[in-house]
Coordinates of C-alpha atoms in Angstrom, one line a residue:
X1 CA 69.5 -65.6 9.4
X2 CA 70.8 -67.9 12.1
X3 CA 73.1 -70.8 13.0
X4 CA 71.9 -74.2 14.1
X5 CA 73.6 -77.1 15.8
X6 CA 72.7 -80.4 17.5
X7 CA 73.5 -83.8 18.7
X8 CA 71.4 -87.0 18.6
X9 CA 72.6 -90.2 20.3
X10 CA 70.3 -93.2 20.8
X11 CA 72.9 -94.9 22.9
X12 CA 73.3 -92.4 25.8
X13 CA 71.4 -90.0 27.9
X14 CA 72.3 -86.4 26.7
X15 CA 70.4 -84.5 29.4
X16 CA 73.7 -83.5 31.2
X17 CA 75.5 -82.6 27.9
X18 CA 74.1 -79.2 27.3
X19 CA 77.5 -77.5 27.9
X20 CA 78.9 -79.4 24.9
X21 CA 76.1 -78.2 22.7
X22 CA 76.5 -74.6 24.0
X23 CA 80.2 -74.9 22.9
X24 CA 79.1 -76.0 19.4
X25 CA 76.6 -73.1 19.0
X26 CA 79.0 -70.6 20.4
X27 CA 81.3 -71.1 17.4
X28 CA 78.6 -69.4 15.3
X29 CA 77.9 -66.4 17.4
X30 CA 78.5 -64.2 14.3
X31 CA 75.6 -65.9 12.5
X32 CA 73.2 -65.2 15.3
X33 CA 74.3 -62.2 17.4
X34 CA 70.8 -61.4 18.8
X35 CA 70.0 -64.5 20.9
X36 CA 70.9 -68.1 21.7
X37 CA 68.9 -71.1 22.9
X38 CA 69.3 -74.7 23.7
X39 CA 66.6 -77.4 24.0
X40 CA 67.3 -80.9 25.3
X41 CA 65.7 -84.3 25.6
X42 CA 67.1 -87.7 26.6
X43 CA 68.5 -88.5 23.1
X44 CA 68.5 -85.1 21.4
X45 CA 70.0 -81.7 21.9
X46 CA 69.2 -78.8 19.6
X47 CA 71.0 -75.4 19.7
X48 CA 70.4 -72.1 18.0
X49 CA 72.0 -68.7 17.4
X50 CA 69.5 -66.1 16.2
X51 CA 69.8 -63.1 13.8
X52 CA 66.3 -61.6 14.2
X53 CA 64.8 -60.7 10.8
X54 CA 61.1 -61.6 11.1
X55 CA 59.0 -61.3 14.3
X56 CA 61.7 -59.8 16.4
X57 CA 60.1 -60.4 19.7
X58 CA 58.5 -63.8 19.7
X59 CA 60.4 -65.9 17.2
X60 CA 62.9 -67.4 19.6
X61 CA 64.4 -70.9 19.0
X62 CA 64.7 -73.8 19.3
X63 CA 60.9 -73.6 18.9
X64 CA 58.7 -76.1 20.4
X65 CA 55.2 -77.1 19.3
X66 CA 52.4 -77.2 21.8
X67 CA 52.5 -80.1 24.3
X68 CA 51.0 -83.4 23.4
X69 CA 47.4 -84.2 24.3
X70 CA 48.5 -85.9 27.6
X71 CA 50.3 -82.7 28.7
X72 CA 53.7 -84.2 28.2
X73 CA 56.6 -83.2 25.9
X74 CA 56.1 -81.1 22.7
X75 CA 55.3 -83.1 19.6
X76 CA 58.2 -81.5 17.7
X77 CA 61.1 -79.1 18.2
X78 CA 62.7 -77.0 15.4
X79 CA 66.0 -75.2 15.1
X80 CA 65.8 -73.2 11.9
X81 CA 68.2 -71.0 9.8
X82 CA 67.0 -69.1 6.8
X83 CA 63.8 -67.6 5.5
X84 CA 60.6 -69.1 4.0
X85 CA 59.3 -66.5 1.5
X86 CA 55.8 -68.1 1.1
X87 CA 55.2 -68.4 4.9
X88 CA 52.2 -66.1 4.8
X89 CA 50.4 -68.3 2.2
X90 CA 51.3 -71.4 4.1
X91 CA 50.1 -69.8 7.4
X92 CA 46.8 -69.0 5.9
X93 CA 46.4 -72.6 4.5
X94 CA 47.4 -74.1 7.9
X95 CA 45.0 -71.8 9.8
X96 CA 42.2 -72.9 7.6
X97 CA 43.0 -76.5 8.6
X98 CA 42.8 -75.7 12.3
X99 CA 46.5 -74.9 13.2
X100 CA 46.8 -72.2 15.9
X101 CA 49.7 -69.8 15.9
X102 CA 51.4 -68.2 18.8
X103 CA 53.9 -66.0 16.9
X104 CA 54.2 -64.2 13.6
X105 CA 57.4 -66.0 12.6
X106 CA 58.1 -68.1 9.5
X107 CA 59.7 -70.6 11.9
X108 CA 56.4 -71.5 13.5
X109 CA 54.9 -72.0 10.1
X110 CA 57.6 -74.6 9.3
X111 CA 56.9 -76.3 12.6
X112 CA 53.1 -76.4 12.0
X113 CA 53.5 -77.5 8.4
X114 CA 55.4 -80.6 9.6
X115 CA 52.7 -81.4 12.1
X116 CA 50.0 -81.0 9.5
X117 CA 51.5 -82.6 6.4
X118 CA 54.4 -84.8 7.7
X119 CA 57.8 -85.0 6.2
X120 CA 56.4 -84.2 2.7
X121 CA 55.9 -80.6 3.9
X122 CA 59.3 -79.6 2.6
X123 CA 58.0 -79.7 -1.0
X124 CA 55.7 -76.8 -0.1
X125 CA 58.5 -74.5 1.1
X126 CA 59.8 -71.6 -1.0
X127 CA 62.9 -70.1 0.5
X128 CA 66.5 -70.5 1.6
X129 CA 67.0 -72.7 4.7
X130 CA 69.0 -75.3 6.5
X131 CA 67.2 -76.6 9.5
X132 CA 66.7 -79.6 11.9
X133 CA 63.5 -80.9 13.3
X134 CA 63.2 -83.4 16.1
X135 CA 59.9 -85.4 16.4
X136 CA 59.7 -86.5 20.1
X137 CA 56.9 -89.0 19.3
X138 CA 58.9 -91.1 16.8
X139 CA 62.3 -90.0 18.0
X140 CA 63.3 -89.1 14.4
X141 CA 65.5 -86.2 13.2
X142 CA 65.0 -84.4 9.9
X143 CA 67.8 -82.3 8.4
X144 CA 66.5 -80.2 5.5
X145 CA 68.3 -77.9 3.0
X146 CA 66.9 -75.6 0.4
X147 CA 66.7 -76.5 -3.3
X148 CA 69.7 -74.6 -4.6
X149 CA 71.8 -74.9 -1.4
X150 CA 71.8 -71.1 -0.6
X151 CA 72.0 -72.0 3.2
X152 CA 74.5 -74.5 4.4
X153 CA 73.9 -77.6 6.7
X154 CA 76.5 -80.2 7.7
X155 CA 76.3 -83.5 9.6
X156 CA 78.7 -86.1 11.0
X157 CA 77.2 -89.6 11.4
X158 CA 78.2 -91.3 14.7
X159 CA 77.8 -95.0 15.6
X160 CA 74.6 -94.2 17.4
X161 CA 73.4 -90.9 16.0
X162 CA 74.6 -87.7 14.4
X163 CA 76.2 -84.3 15.0
X164 CA 75.1 -81.4 12.9
X165 CA 75.6 -77.7 12.4
X166 CA 75.2 -74.8 10.0
X167 CA 79.0 -74.6 9.6
X168 CA 81.8 -77.2 10.0
X169 CA 83.2 -75.4 13.0
X170 CA 80.1 -76.2 15.0
X171 CA 80.4 -79.9 14.4
X172 CA 84.2 -79.9 14.8
X173 CA 83.8 -78.3 18.2
X174 CA 82.3 -81.5 19.5
X175 CA 84.9 -83.6 21.3
X176 CA 83.9 -86.7 19.2
X177 CA 84.6 -85.1 15.9
X178 CA 88.1 -84.7 14.7
X179 CA 89.3 -82.2 12.0
X180 CA 91.1 -84.7 9.8
X181 CA 91.7 -84.1 6.1
X182 CA 92.9 -87.1 4.0
X183 CA 93.8 -87.4 0.3
X184 CA 90.2 -87.5 -0.7
X185 CA 89.4 -84.3 1.2
X186 CA 92.5 -82.6 -0.2
X187 CA 91.4 -83.6 -3.7
X188 CA 88.0 -82.0 -3.2
X189 CA 89.5 -78.9 -1.8
X190 CA 91.6 -78.4 -4.9
X191 CA 89.1 -79.7 -7.5
X192 CA 87.6 -76.3 -8.3
X193 CA 84.2 -78.0 -8.7
X194 CA 81.9 -78.7 -5.8
X195 CA 80.8 -82.3 -5.3
X196 CA 77.3 -82.3 -3.7
X197 CA 77.4 -83.7 -0.2
X198 CA 81.3 -83.6 0.1
X199 CA 82.6 -81.5 3.0
X200 CA 86.4 -82.1 2.8
X201 CA 86.9 -83.1 6.5
X202 CA 86.8 -86.9 7.1
X203 CA 83.5 -88.1 8.4
X204 CA 81.7 -84.7 7.7
X205 CA 79.0 -84.5 5.1
X206 CA 77.0 -81.7 3.7
X207 CA 73.2 -82.1 3.3
X208 CA 73.0 -81.8 -0.5
X209 CA 70.8 -79.1 -2.0
X210 CA 67.2 -80.1 -2.3
X211 CA 67.7 -83.1 0.1
X212 CA 66.3 -84.3 3.4
X213 CA 68.4 -86.4 5.7
X214 CA 66.3 -88.5 8.1
X215 CA 67.7 -90.2 11.2
X216 CA 65.9 -92.8 13.3
X217 CA 66.8 -95.8 15.4
X218 CA 67.1 -97.9 12.2
X219 CA 69.7 -95.7 10.7
X220 CA 70.3 -92.6 8.5
X221 CA 69.0 -92.1 4.9
X222 CA 68.9 -89.2 2.5
X223 CA 66.4 -88.5 -0.2
X224 CA 66.1 -85.7 -2.8
X225 CA 62.8 -83.7 -2.7
X226 CA 63.9 -81.5 -5.6
X227 CA 66.3 -81.7 -8.6
X228 CA 66.6 -79.5 -11.7
X229 CA 63.5 -80.3 -13.6
X230 CA 63.5 -81.5 -17.2
X231 CA 60.5 -80.2 -19.1
X232 CA 59.8 -79.2 -22.7
X233 CA 59.9 -75.4 -23.3
X234 CA 56.9 -74.4 -25.5
X235 CA 56.7 -70.7 -24.9
X236 CA 57.6 -68.4 -27.9
X237 CA 60.3 -65.9 -27.4
X238 CA 58.1 -62.9 -26.4
X239 CA 56.2 -65.0 -23.8
X240 CA 59.5 -66.3 -22.5
X241 CA 60.8 -62.9 -21.9
X242 CA 57.6 -61.9 -20.2
X243 CA 57.6 -65.0 -17.9
X244 CA 61.2 -64.4 -16.9
X245 CA 60.4 -60.8 -15.9
X246 CA 57.3 -61.9 -14.0
X247 CA 59.1 -64.7 -12.1
X248 CA 62.1 -62.4 -11.2
X249 CA 59.8 -59.6 -10.1
X250 CA 57.9 -61.9 -7.9
X251 CA 61.1 -63.4 -6.4
X252 CA 62.4 -59.9 -5.6
X253 CA 59.1 -59.0 -4.0
X254 CA 59.0 -62.1 -1.8
X255 CA 62.5 -61.6 -0.7
X256 CA 61.9 -58.0 0.5
X257 CA 59.8 -59.3 3.4
X258 CA 61.6 -58.4 6.6
X259 CA 61.1 -56.5 9.9
X260 CA 64.6 -55.0 9.7
X261 CA 66.4 -52.6 7.3
X262 CA 67.0 -53.9 3.8
X263 CA 69.3 -52.9 1.0
X264 CA 70.6 -54.1 -2.4
X265 CA 74.2 -54.8 -3.4
X266 CA 74.7 -52.8 -6.6
X267 CA 77.8 -53.2 -8.8
X268 CA 76.3 -51.5 -11.9
X269 CA 76.3 -54.8 -13.8
X270 CA 73.1 -56.3 -15.4
X271 CA 72.3 -58.7 -12.6
X272 CA 72.5 -56.5 -9.5
X273 CA 71.0 -53.6 -11.4
X274 CA 68.0 -55.6 -12.4
X275 CA 67.4 -56.8 -8.8
X276 CA 67.9 -53.2 -7.6
X277 CA 65.5 -51.7 -10.0
X278 CA 62.7 -54.2 -9.3
X279 CA 63.3 -53.8 -5.5
X280 CA 63.2 -50.0 -5.7
X281 CA 59.9 -50.1 -7.7
X282 CA 58.4 -52.5 -5.1
X283 CA 59.3 -50.3 -2.2
X284 CA 58.2 -47.1 -4.0
X285 CA 54.8 -48.7 -4.7
X286 CA 54.4 -49.5 -1.0
X287 CA 55.6 -46.0 0.0
X288 CA 58.4 -47.5 2.1
X289 CA 61.1 -44.9 1.2
X290 CA 64.1 -45.2 -1.0
X291 CA 66.0 -48.4 -1.2
X292 CA 69.6 -48.3 0.1
X293 CA 72.3 -49.6 -2.2
X294 CA 75.9 -50.3 -1.7
X295 CA 78.9 -51.0 -4.0
X296 CA 82.6 -51.8 -3.3
X297 CA 85.5 -50.1 -4.9
X298 CA 89.2 -49.7 -4.2
X299 CA 91.0 -46.4 -3.5
X300 CA 94.1 -45.3 -5.4
X301 CA 95.0 -44.6 -8.9
X302 CA 92.1 -45.8 -11.0
X303 CA 94.4 -46.9 -13.8
X304 CA 95.8 -49.4 -11.4
X305 CA 92.5 -50.7 -9.9
X306 CA 90.6 -51.7 -13.0
X307 CA 90.2 -55.3 -14.2
X308 CA 93.2 -55.0 -16.5
X309 CA 95.0 -57.8 -14.7
X310 CA 92.1 -60.2 -14.8
X311 CA 92.5 -63.2 -17.2
X312 CA 90.9 -62.8 -20.6
X313 CA 87.5 -64.3 -21.1
X314 CA 87.5 -68.0 -20.6
X315 CA 91.0 -68.1 -19.1
X316 CA 92.2 -69.0 -15.6
X317 CA 89.1 -70.8 -14.6
X318 CA 86.6 -68.5 -16.3
X319 CA 86.0 -65.1 -14.7
X320 CA 83.7 -63.6 -17.3
X321 CA 82.6 -63.1 -20.8
X322 CA 84.8 -60.4 -22.4
X323 CA 85.0 -58.3 -19.3
X324 CA 84.8 -54.6 -20.2
X325 CA 87.6 -53.5 -17.8
X326 CA 85.8 -50.4 -16.8
X327 CA 85.3 -49.4 -13.2
X328 CA 81.8 -50.2 -11.7
X329 CA 81.3 -46.8 -10.0
X330 CA 79.9 -44.8 -12.9
X331 CA 77.4 -47.6 -13.8
X332 CA 76.3 -48.1 -10.2
X333 CA 75.8 -44.3 -9.8
X334 CA 73.7 -44.3 -13.1
X335 CA 71.5 -47.0 -11.8
X336 CA 71.1 -45.4 -8.4
X337 CA 70.1 -42.1 -10.0
X338 CA 67.7 -43.8 -12.5
X339 CA 65.9 -45.8 -9.8
X340 CA 66.1 -43.3 -7.0
X341 CA 68.0 -45.3 -4.5
X342 CA 70.1 -44.0 -1.6
X343 CA 73.5 -45.1 -2.7
X344 CA 76.8 -45.5 -0.8
X345 CA 80.2 -46.5 -2.2
X346 CA 82.3 -48.6 0.2
X347 CA 85.8 -47.6 -0.8
X348 CA 88.5 -49.9 0.5
X349 CA 92.3 -49.2 0.7
X350 CA 94.0 -51.2 -1.9
X351 CA 96.0 -53.1 0.6
X352 CA 93.2 -53.8 3.1
X353 CA 92.4 -57.3 1.6
X354 CA 96.1 -58.2 2.2
X355 CA 95.8 -57.6 6.0
X356 CA 96.5 -61.0 7.6
X357 CA 93.8 -60.3 10.2
X358 CA 91.2 -59.9 7.4
X359 CA 92.5 -63.0 5.7
X360 CA 92.3 -65.0 8.9
X361 CA 88.7 -63.7 9.5
X362 CA 87.7 -64.9 6.0
X363 CA 89.4 -68.2 6.6
X364 CA 87.6 -68.7 9.9
X365 CA 84.3 -67.9 8.3
X366 CA 84.9 -70.6 5.6
X367 CA 86.6 -73.2 7.8
X368 CA 88.8 -74.1 4.8
X369 CA 91.5 -72.5 2.7
X370 CA 89.4 -72.5 -0.4
X371 CA 88.9 -68.8 -1.1
X372 CA 90.0 -66.5 -3.9
X373 CA 92.4 -64.3 -2.0
X374 CA 91.4 -60.7 -1.9
X375 CA 87.9 -61.5 -3.4
X376 CA 86.9 -63.1 -0.1
X377 CA 88.4 -60.5 2.1
X378 CA 87.0 -57.6 0.1
X379 CA 83.6 -59.2 0.1
X380 CA 83.8 -59.6 3.9
X381 CA 84.9 -55.9 4.3
X382 CA 82.0 -54.8 2.1
X383 CA 79.5 -56.8 4.1
X384 CA 81.0 -55.5 7.4
X385 CA 80.4 -52.0 6.2
X386 CA 76.9 -52.7 4.9
X387 CA 75.9 -54.3 8.2
X388 CA 76.2 -51.0 9.9
X389 CA 73.2 -49.8 7.9
X390 CA 71.2 -52.9 7.0
X391 CA 70.5 -56.5 8.2
X392 CA 69.2 -57.9 4.9
X393 CA 70.8 -57.4 1.5
X394 CA 69.6 -58.5 -2.0
X395 CA 72.3 -59.8 -4.3
X396 CA 72.6 -60.7 -8.0
X397 CA 74.3 -64.0 -7.4
X398 CA 73.4 -67.0 -9.7
X399 CA 72.4 -64.9 -12.8
X400 CA 75.6 -65.8 -14.7
X401 CA 75.1 -69.5 -14.1
X402 CA 71.4 -69.4 -15.0
X403 CA 71.5 -67.2 -18.0
X404 CA 75.0 -68.0 -19.4
X405 CA 77.0 -65.0 -18.4
X406 CA 80.5 -66.5 -18.2
X407 CA 83.0 -66.6 -21.0
X408 CA 83.2 -70.4 -20.9
X409 CA 79.6 -70.7 -21.9
X410 CA 80.5 -69.0 -25.2
X411 CA 84.0 -70.5 -25.7
X412 CA 83.9 -73.5 -28.2
X413 CA 87.0 -75.0 -26.6
X414 CA 85.6 -74.9 -23.2
X415 CA 82.2 -76.3 -24.2
X416 CA 83.8 -79.1 -26.1
X417 CA 86.6 -79.8 -23.6
X418 CA 85.0 -82.9 -22.0
X419 CA 85.6 -81.6 -18.5
X420 CA 84.1 -78.8 -16.3
X421 CA 84.0 -76.0 -18.9
X422 CA 85.6 -73.4 -16.5
X423 CA 88.6 -75.7 -16.5
X424 CA 88.7 -76.6 -20.1
X425 CA 89.7 -73.5 -22.0
X426 CA 93.4 -74.3 -22.6
X427 CA 96.4 -72.4 -21.4
X428 CA 97.3 -71.6 -17.8
X429 CA 94.6 -71.1 -15.2
X430 CA 93.7 -71.5 -11.6
X431 CA 93.6 -75.4 -11.7
X432 CA 97.1 -75.4 -13.3
X433 CA 98.4 -73.0 -10.6
X434 CA 97.0 -75.1 -7.8
X435 CA 98.6 -78.3 -9.3
X436 CA 102.0 -76.6 -9.7
X437 CA 102.2 -75.1 -6.1
X438 CA 101.9 -78.6 -4.5
X439 CA 104.9 -80.8 -3.5
X440 CA 105.6 -83.2 -6.4
X441 CA 105.1 -86.3 -4.2
X442 CA 101.8 -85.0 -2.9
X443 CA 100.8 -83.9 -6.4
X444 CA 101.3 -87.5 -7.6
X445 CA 99.3 -89.0 -4.8
X446 CA 96.4 -86.6 -5.2
X447 CA 96.2 -87.2 -9.0
X448 CA 93.9 -84.3 -9.4
X449 CA 93.4 -84.8 -13.1
X450 CA 91.8 -88.2 -12.5
X451 CA 89.7 -86.9 -9.6
X452 CA 88.3 -84.0 -11.7
X453 CA 87.7 -86.4 -14.6
X454 CA 85.7 -88.8 -12.3
X455 CA 83.7 -86.0 -10.7
X456 CA 82.9 -84.7 -14.1
X457 CA 81.7 -88.1 -15.3
X458 CA 79.4 -88.3 -12.2
X459 CA 78.0 -84.9 -12.8
X460 CA 77.2 -85.5 -16.5
X461 CA 75.4 -88.8 -15.5
X462 CA 72.9 -86.7 -13.6
X463 CA 71.8 -84.7 -16.6
X464 CA 68.4 -85.7 -17.9
X465 CA 67.9 -84.9 -21.6
X466 CA 64.5 -84.3 -23.2
X467 CA 63.5 -87.2 -25.4
X468 CA 63.5 -86.4 -29.0
X469 CA 66.0 -83.5 -28.8
X470 CA 68.8 -84.4 -31.2
X471 CA 70.5 -81.1 -31.7
X472 CA 74.0 -81.6 -30.4
X473 CA 74.5 -78.0 -29.5
X474 CA 71.3 -77.8 -27.4
X475 CA 72.1 -81.1 -25.6
X476 CA 75.6 -80.0 -24.7
X477 CA 74.4 -76.6 -23.5
X478 CA 71.9 -78.3 -21.2
X479 CA 74.8 -80.2 -19.7
X480 CA 76.9 -77.0 -19.4
X481 CA 74.0 -75.3 -17.6
X482 CA 73.5 -78.2 -15.3
X483 CA 77.2 -78.2 -14.4
X484 CA 77.1 -74.4 -13.8
X485 CA 74.2 -74.7 -11.4
X486 CA 75.2 -77.8 -9.5
X487 CA 79.1 -77.7 -9.5
X488 CA 80.1 -74.1 -10.0
X489 CA 77.3 -72.0 -8.3
X490 CA 77.6 -73.8 -4.9
X491 CA 81.1 -72.5 -4.5
X492 CA 79.9 -68.9 -4.9
X493 CA 76.9 -69.4 -2.7
X494 CA 79.2 -70.8 0.0
X495 CA 81.4 -67.8 -0.2
X496 CA 78.4 -65.4 -0.1
X497 CA 76.8 -67.1 2.9
X498 CA 80.1 -67.3 5.0
X499 CA 81.3 -63.8 4.3
X500 CA 77.9 -62.2 4.9
X501 CA 77.1 -64.2 8.0
X502 CA 80.6 -63.5 9.5
X503 CA 79.2 -60.0 9.8
X504 CA 75.7 -60.8 10.8
X505 CA 74.3 -59.8 7.4
X506 CA 71.6 -61.9 5.7
X507 CA 72.3 -62.0 1.9
X508 CA 69.3 -63.0 -0.3
X509 CA 69.5 -64.2 -3.9
X510 CA 66.4 -63.8 -6.0
X511 CA 68.0 -65.5 -9.0
X512 CA 68.0 -68.7 -6.9
X513 CA 64.2 -68.8 -6.8
X514 CA 63.5 -72.4 -7.8
X515 CA 60.6 -71.5 -10.1
X516 CA 62.8 -69.1 -12.1
X517 CA 65.7 -71.6 -12.1
X518 CA 63.5 -74.4 -13.4
X519 CA 62.0 -72.2 -16.1
X520 CA 65.2 -70.7 -17.4
X521 CA 67.2 -74.0 -17.2
X522 CA 64.7 -75.5 -19.7
X523 CA 64.7 -72.6 -22.0
X524 CA 66.6 -73.5 -25.2
X525 CA 70.1 -72.1 -25.5
X526 CA 69.3 -70.4 -28.8
X527 CA 66.7 -68.3 -26.9
X528 CA 69.1 -67.5 -24.1
X529 CA 71.5 -66.0 -26.7
X530 CA 68.9 -64.5 -29.0
X531 CA 70.9 -61.3 -29.7
X532 CA 74.2 -63.1 -29.9
X533 CA 75.4 -62.0 -26.5
X534 CA 75.7 -63.3 -23.0
X535 CA 72.5 -63.2 -20.9
X536 CA 70.4 -62.1 -23.8
X537 CA 67.2 -63.3 -22.2
X538 CA 67.8 -61.5 -18.9
X539 CA 68.7 -58.3 -20.8
X540 CA 65.5 -58.5 -22.8
X541 CA 63.4 -59.1 -19.7
X542 CA 64.8 -56.1 -17.8
X543 CA 66.0 -53.5 -20.3
X544 CA 63.1 -51.1 -19.7
X545 CA 64.2 -50.8 -16.0
X546 CA 67.7 -49.7 -16.7
X547 CA 69.8 -46.9 -18.2
X548 CA 70.8 -47.9 -21.7
X549 CA 74.5 -47.9 -20.8
X550 CA 73.9 -50.4 -18.1
X551 CA 71.6 -52.7 -20.1
X552 CA 74.2 -52.8 -22.9
X553 CA 77.2 -53.2 -20.7
X554 CA 79.3 -56.2 -21.2
X555 CA 79.8 -58.5 -18.2
X556 CA 82.2 -57.1 -15.6
X557 CA 83.6 -59.5 -12.9
X558 CA 83.5 -58.8 -9.2
X559 CA 86.0 -56.0 -8.5
X560 CA 89.6 -57.1 -8.1
X561 CA 92.6 -55.1 -7.1
X562 CA 95.6 -55.6 -9.3
X563 CA 97.1 -52.5 -7.7
X564 CA 100.8 -53.0 -7.2
X565 CA 100.5 -52.1 -3.6
X566 CA 98.3 -55.1 -2.9
X567 CA 100.5 -57.5 -5.0
X568 CA 103.6 -56.3 -3.2
X569 CA 102.0 -56.8 0.2
X570 CA 101.1 -60.4 -0.7
X571 CA 104.6 -61.0 -2.1
X572 CA 106.2 -59.6 1.0
X573 CA 104.1 -61.9 3.3
X574 CA 104.9 -64.9 1.0
X575 CA 108.6 -64.1 1.3
X576 CA 108.3 -64.1 5.1
X577 CA 106.6 -67.4 5.0
X578 CA 109.4 -68.9 2.9
X579 CA 112.1 -67.5 5.2
X580 CA 110.5 -69.2 8.2
X581 CA 111.3 -73.0 8.0
X582 CA 109.0 -73.7 10.9
X583 CA 105.8 -72.7 9.0
X584 CA 103.7 -75.9 8.6
X585 CA 102.7 -75.2 5.0
X586 CA 106.3 -76.0 3.7
X587 CA 105.4 -79.7 3.7
X588 CA 102.7 -79.1 1.1
X589 CA 104.5 -76.7 -1.3
X590 CA 106.8 -77.3 -4.2
X591 CA 110.0 -75.6 -3.1
X592 CA 111.1 -74.8 -6.6
X593 CA 107.7 -73.2 -7.5
X594 CA 107.8 -71.2 -4.3
X595 CA 111.3 -69.8 -4.9
X596 CA 110.4 -68.9 -8.5
X597 CA 107.1 -67.3 -7.6
X598 CA 108.6 -65.2 -4.8
X599 CA 110.8 -63.4 -7.3
X600 CA 109.2 -60.1 -8.4
X601 CA 108.0 -59.8 -12.0
X602 CA 106.3 -62.1 -14.4
X603 CA 106.2 -62.7 -18.2
X604 CA 102.7 -61.2 -18.6
X605 CA 99.8 -59.7 -16.6
X606 CA 98.1 -63.1 -16.6
X607 CA 101.2 -64.8 -15.2
X608 CA 101.4 -62.1 -12.6
X609 CA 97.8 -62.6 -11.7
X610 CA 98.1 -66.4 -11.4
X611 CA 101.3 -66.1 -9.4
X612 CA 99.5 -63.8 -6.9
X613 CA 96.7 -66.4 -6.7
X614 CA 99.2 -69.1 -5.9
X615 CA 100.8 -67.0 -3.2
X616 CA 97.4 -66.1 -1.7
X617 CA 96.6 -69.8 -1.6
X618 CA 99.8 -70.7 0.1
X619 CA 99.2 -68.0 2.7
X620 CA 95.7 -69.4 3.3
X621 CA 97.0 -72.9 3.7
X622 CA 99.5 -71.8 6.2
X623 CA 97.0 -69.8 8.2
X624 CA 94.6 -72.8 8.2
X625 CA 97.3 -75.2 9.4
X626 CA 98.4 -72.8 12.2
X627 CA 94.9 -71.8 13.3
X628 CA 92.9 -75.1 13.1
X629 CA 93.7 -78.3 15.0
X630 CA 93.6 -80.0 11.6
X631 CA 95.4 -83.3 11.1
X632 CA 96.6 -84.1 7.6
X633 CA 96.7 -87.8 6.6
X634 CA 98.2 -87.7 3.2

């Protein structure tokens, strides 16, 4: 995995601006600790930071094609971040058409595919990627992002060109790009639903998943090369289960390709256990030794570190379907023993996620104060520990969104709420907490209810229903599935990418295989819940791989630490913030909410959990305003 950056300007000569580009790429050194490179032409500069995963010796970037027939410049130059899982098949097809390869990298396959097939080559790619390709012959730039948006890519249009980068910080490092957040950006930051293409900072855009942005002298335009397909599902239940198993197994196999150590993140839940079991079988069949697996847990009194403080199913933004409240460790150990993996528990001190240094590191990785408190920091600390052993990690992300694992999929109130279902369960939740912590005047100007309602309406308008399907339940659940994959999942993928790449770890997500996504998305809801439980289809497809206790385990959310030591640490830092009138966040906070929240104790465990979330958010906002040269125009 890598970081890309660049600058195109048709109105000036950029040949003496390489130092500016080096400054942009340097902001992403953590994404690419193994090498850096810069390529320049009169109107284009491309930069790259490399994390070597495939072809460790000859895959350096930016990668140039062979020189043109007259011996001049290369026809095209590529700066690439990500992995193309079908690069071997594409390489064989291109070689048969006369393309000659100088390396063993997937990057060169992408470059040659463009030269052979033109801009339509993106439809042939299977992988996770965010890359830029400059055609020196036509002086056109392509910015391309994978179908589900696993890998990020941002751009900032300028009067005569564009700036781009894998992360906002790369673009904002350019002297011509200002870190300005206005009311619209603040609304998106607090919406709790991702708007495709929106990047919060004024002028900054995100290449939407499954899109190509094309820049030439005539201007900039964006087109979708993939969206969630709408097709009739005709397979009977048994065949559907078999196809899901086949597609998932193939996705895991493809994503094991690497020239560096690999591992799997194993929580002991259904999703990560299925991926781990399939990966372990693949490696065993190839006699490549046991798969390494890792899990995160918190030290301390186990009675105080379970999920007891997590909101009930369907509450507070939807954390899970009837979470079982049991610690992950016994289940992870059972899967490791069952599949023969080499397992390691990463045990964190309960107060480690409250360390301001770790919080700032997570904030720097995300460029925005949009995290979930200790969930971001603990994920970062897990990845940091894993990186000491492996460079590539498989993860179970996206299974809940695809197969219906969250509580709000099964909560009639949430499904019928007429808003994003993770916000529509009634009672207090994350959205309510965010609204309450804001200064009343700012809250009124933001009008978050209207913003969320408008964004929901836009999202629903994208859903294509099958003609002839009149069952109201099936139609609504297609909408809920679409919302989960296009508005909820991107927030989790962003977190996974930023926290992993902050440590130089490449996280891969087999459940985001677009073939699997397209197939399951079109499977009727009745078939996805065939046994009356969440993720019935996935459980049926993988049950034979797992211990019975794991296959039958109810959904358990990502480990959280309600330990009083963590909560007290957060409350103490929040009290220090309130005692310092010079802290910049005071202008954003409701003073009465802050005073009330700072007092220890709450009416219920849920109230205490949400109060902690509010304090964590305030601390993140404060760190953001102090660390970044951000200007608020509210």
